[in-house]
CSV table of C-alpha atoms in Angstrom, one decimal:
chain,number,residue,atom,x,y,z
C,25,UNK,CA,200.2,107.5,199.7
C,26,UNK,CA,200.2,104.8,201.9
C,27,UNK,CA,203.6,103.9,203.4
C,28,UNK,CA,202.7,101.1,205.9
C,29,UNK,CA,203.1,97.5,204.4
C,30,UNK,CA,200.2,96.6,206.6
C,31,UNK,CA,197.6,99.4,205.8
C,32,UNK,CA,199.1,98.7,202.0
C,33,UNK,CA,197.6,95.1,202.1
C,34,UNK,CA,194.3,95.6,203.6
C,35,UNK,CA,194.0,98.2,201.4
C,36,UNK,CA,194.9,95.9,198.3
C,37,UNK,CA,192.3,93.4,199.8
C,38,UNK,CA,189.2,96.0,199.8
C,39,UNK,CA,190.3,96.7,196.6
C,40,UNK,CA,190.7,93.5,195.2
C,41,UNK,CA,187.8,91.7,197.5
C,42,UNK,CA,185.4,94.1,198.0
C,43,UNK,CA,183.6,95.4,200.4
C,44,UNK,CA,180.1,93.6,201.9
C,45,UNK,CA,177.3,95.8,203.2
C,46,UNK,CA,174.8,94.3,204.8
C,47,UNK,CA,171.2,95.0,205.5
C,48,UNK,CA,167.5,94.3,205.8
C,49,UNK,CA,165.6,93.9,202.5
C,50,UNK,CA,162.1,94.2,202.8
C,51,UNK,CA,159.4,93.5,200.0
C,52,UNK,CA,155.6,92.7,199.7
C,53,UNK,CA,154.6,89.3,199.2
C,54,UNK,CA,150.8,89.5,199.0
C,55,UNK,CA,147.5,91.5,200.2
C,56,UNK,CA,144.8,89.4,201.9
C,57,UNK,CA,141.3,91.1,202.2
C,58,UNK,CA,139.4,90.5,205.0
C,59,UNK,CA,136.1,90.0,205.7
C,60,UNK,CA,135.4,92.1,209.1
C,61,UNK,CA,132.2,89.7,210.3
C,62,UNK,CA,132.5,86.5,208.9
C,63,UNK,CA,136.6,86.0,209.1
C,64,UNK,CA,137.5,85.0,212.4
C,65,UNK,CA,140.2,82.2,211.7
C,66,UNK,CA,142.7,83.6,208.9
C,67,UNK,CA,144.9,81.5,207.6
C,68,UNK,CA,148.3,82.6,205.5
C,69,UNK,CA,150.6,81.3,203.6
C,70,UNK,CA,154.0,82.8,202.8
C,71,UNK,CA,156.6,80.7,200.5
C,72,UNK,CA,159.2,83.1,199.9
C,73,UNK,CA,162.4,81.2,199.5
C,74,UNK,CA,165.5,82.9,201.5
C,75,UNK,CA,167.8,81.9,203.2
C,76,UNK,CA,167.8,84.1,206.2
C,77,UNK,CA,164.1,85.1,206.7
C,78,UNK,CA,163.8,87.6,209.4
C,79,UNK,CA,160.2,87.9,210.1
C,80,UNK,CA,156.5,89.1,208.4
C,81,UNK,CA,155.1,92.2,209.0
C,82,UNK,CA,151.5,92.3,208.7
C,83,UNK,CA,149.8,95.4,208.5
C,84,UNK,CA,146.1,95.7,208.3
C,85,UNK,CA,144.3,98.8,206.5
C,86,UNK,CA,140.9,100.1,206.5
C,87,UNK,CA,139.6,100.6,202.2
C,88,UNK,CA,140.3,104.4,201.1
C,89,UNK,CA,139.6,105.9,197.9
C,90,UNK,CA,143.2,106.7,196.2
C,91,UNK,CA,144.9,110.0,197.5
C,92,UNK,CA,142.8,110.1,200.8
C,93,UNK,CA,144.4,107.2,203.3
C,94,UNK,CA,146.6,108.5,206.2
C,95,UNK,CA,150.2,106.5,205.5
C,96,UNK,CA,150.8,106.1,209.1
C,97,UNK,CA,147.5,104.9,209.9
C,98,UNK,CA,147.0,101.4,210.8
C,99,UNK,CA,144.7,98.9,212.5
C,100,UNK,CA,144.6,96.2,215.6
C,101,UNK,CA,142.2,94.3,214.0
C,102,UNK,CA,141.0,92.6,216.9
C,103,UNK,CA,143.2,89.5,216.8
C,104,UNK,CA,142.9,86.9,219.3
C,105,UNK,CA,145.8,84.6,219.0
C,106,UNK,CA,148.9,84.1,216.1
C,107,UNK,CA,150.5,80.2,215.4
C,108,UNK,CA,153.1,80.1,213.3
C,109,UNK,CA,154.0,76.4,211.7
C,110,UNK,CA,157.5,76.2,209.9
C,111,UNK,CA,157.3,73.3,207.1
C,112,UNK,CA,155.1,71.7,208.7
C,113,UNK,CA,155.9,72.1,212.4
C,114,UNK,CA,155.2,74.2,215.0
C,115,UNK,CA,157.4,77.2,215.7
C,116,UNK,CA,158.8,76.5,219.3
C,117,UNK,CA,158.1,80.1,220.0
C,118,UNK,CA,154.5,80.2,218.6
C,119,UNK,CA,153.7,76.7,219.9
C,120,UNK,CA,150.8,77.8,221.9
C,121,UNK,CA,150.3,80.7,220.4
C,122,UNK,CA,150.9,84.3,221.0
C,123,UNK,CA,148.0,86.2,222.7
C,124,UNK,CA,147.2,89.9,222.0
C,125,UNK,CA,148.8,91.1,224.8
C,126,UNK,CA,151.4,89.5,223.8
C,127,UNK,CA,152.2,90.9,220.4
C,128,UNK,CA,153.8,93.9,222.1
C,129,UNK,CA,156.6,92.3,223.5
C,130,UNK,CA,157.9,90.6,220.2
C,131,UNK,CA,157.4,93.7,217.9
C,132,UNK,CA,159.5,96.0,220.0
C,133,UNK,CA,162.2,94.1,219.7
C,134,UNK,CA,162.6,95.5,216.2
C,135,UNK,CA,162.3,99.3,216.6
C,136,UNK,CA,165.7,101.1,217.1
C,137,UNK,CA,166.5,101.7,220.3
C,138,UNK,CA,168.6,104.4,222.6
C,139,UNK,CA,169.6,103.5,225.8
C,140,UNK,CA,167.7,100.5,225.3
C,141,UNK,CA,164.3,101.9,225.1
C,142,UNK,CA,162.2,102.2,222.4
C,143,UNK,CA,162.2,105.2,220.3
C,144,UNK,CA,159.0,107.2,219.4
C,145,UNK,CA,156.7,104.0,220.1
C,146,UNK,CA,155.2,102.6,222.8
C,147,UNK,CA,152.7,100.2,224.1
C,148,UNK,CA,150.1,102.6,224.3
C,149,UNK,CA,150.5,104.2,220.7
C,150,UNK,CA,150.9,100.9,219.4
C,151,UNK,CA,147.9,99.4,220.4
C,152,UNK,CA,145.5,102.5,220.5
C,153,UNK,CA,147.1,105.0,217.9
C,154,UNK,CA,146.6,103.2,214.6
C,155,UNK,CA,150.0,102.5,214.3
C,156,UNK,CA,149.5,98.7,215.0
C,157,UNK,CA,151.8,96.0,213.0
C,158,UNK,CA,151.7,92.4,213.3
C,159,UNK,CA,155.1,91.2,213.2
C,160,UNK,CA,156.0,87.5,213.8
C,161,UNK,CA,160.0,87.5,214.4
C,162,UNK,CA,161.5,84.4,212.6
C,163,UNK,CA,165.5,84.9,214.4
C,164,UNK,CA,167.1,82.7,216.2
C,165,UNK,CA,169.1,85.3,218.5
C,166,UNK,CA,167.2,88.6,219.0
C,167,UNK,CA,170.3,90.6,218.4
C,168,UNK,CA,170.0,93.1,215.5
C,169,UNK,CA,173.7,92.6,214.8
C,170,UNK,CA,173.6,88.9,213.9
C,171,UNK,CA,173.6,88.4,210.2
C,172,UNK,CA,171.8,85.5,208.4
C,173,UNK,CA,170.0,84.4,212.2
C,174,UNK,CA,167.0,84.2,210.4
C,175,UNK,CA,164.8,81.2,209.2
C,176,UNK,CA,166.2,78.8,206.3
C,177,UNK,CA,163.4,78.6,203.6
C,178,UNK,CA,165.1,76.7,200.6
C,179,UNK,CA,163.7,74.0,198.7
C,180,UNK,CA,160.8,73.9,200.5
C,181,UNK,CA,156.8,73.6,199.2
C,182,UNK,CA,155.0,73.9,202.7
C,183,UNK,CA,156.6,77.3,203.7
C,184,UNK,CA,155.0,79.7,206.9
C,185,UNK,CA,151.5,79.0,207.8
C,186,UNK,CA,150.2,81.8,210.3
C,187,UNK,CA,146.6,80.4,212.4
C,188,UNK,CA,145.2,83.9,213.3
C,189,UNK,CA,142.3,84.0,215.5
C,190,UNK,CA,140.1,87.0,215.6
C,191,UNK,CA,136.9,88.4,217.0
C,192,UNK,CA,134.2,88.9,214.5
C,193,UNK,CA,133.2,92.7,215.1
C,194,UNK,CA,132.3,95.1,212.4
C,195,UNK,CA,131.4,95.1,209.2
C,196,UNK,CA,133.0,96.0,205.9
C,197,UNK,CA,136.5,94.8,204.7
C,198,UNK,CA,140.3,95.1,205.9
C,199,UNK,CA,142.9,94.3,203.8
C,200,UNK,CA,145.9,92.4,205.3
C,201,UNK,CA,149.2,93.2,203.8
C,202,UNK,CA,152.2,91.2,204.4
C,203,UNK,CA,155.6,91.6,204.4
C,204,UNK,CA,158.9,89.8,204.2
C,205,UNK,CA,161.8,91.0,206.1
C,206,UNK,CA,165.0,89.2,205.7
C,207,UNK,CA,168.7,89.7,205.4
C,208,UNK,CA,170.5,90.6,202.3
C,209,UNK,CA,174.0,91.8,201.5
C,210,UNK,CA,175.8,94.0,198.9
C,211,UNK,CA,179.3,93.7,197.6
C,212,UNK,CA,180.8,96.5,196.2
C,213,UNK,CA,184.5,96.3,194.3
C,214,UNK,CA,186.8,98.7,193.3
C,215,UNK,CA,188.1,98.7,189.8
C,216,UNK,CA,186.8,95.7,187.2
């Protein structure tokens, strides 16, 4: 029993309101094979409509045969240099393009952190311990508690181009899959 006239109309607000949850929705847009000695510029398209597009996760894999491939296993595959053009333009951020060495600094942003370190990665596992992922961070504040910071795609044909320069070593194939990370929301109400 609630006998406070304030908690009795906040209460009577969730339950006739709602309640928002918010969070990061994350789904597969597309798998690009690569060619190991003859791809050196990839380009790729992504024109997923949202309205608060977080970033792309690319994560490149080695072929397996089904029931064999390590989960947790994946590749730097010797890339050079990322552009990212938004509809047409060049992403501020991406102008010049991000180097290899680069990479590292824009992906941690996005792994939980304690104490403001990085939990259970770091540069040296990222970029030697198969647990390499191309993410391109499409925010506007780097903060993980802004909501809807991300990139506006709506209406639009051209979409995210990423340039991605690479060396040509190896031989074989790699398959590039990509990502979409962007925010999302849940309402939930009480009652009908």
């Amino acid at each position: 029993m609630i006998r406070s006239n304030m908690l009795a109309k906040e209460a009577r607000s969730v339950y006739d309101n709602g309640k928002e949850f918010v969070y990061d929705h994350v789904s597969r847009y597309k798998n690009y094979p690569i060619d190991k000695a003859k791809d050196t510029k990839i380009n790729i398209t992504v024109n997923s409509q949202r309205t608060s597009m977080k970033g792309l996760l690319l994560l490149f894999v080695e072929p397996y045969t089904a029931g064999t491939r390590d989960s947790e296993k994946f590749i730097f595959h010797d890339l050079k240099k990322v552009r990212v053009i938004i509809n047409g333009s060049p992403n501020m951020v991406y102008n010049h393009g991000t180097e290899s060495q680069d990479i590292w600094e824009e992906v941690s942003r996005f792994f939980m952190k304690e104490k403001h370190k990085p939990q259970h990665m770091t540069l040296k596992k990222f970029y030697t311990d198969n647990k390499f992922g191309l993410l391109i961070d499409l925010r506007s504040m780097a903060s993980h508690e802004m909501y809807g910071s991300g990139t506006r795609l709506v209406n639009t044909t051209d979409g995210i181009l990423l340039e991605i320069d690479r060396d040509g070593k190896g031989s074989g194939k790699v398959d590039c899959h990509v990502f979409v990370i962007s925010d999302s929301s849940l309402t939930l109400r009480i009652g009908s």
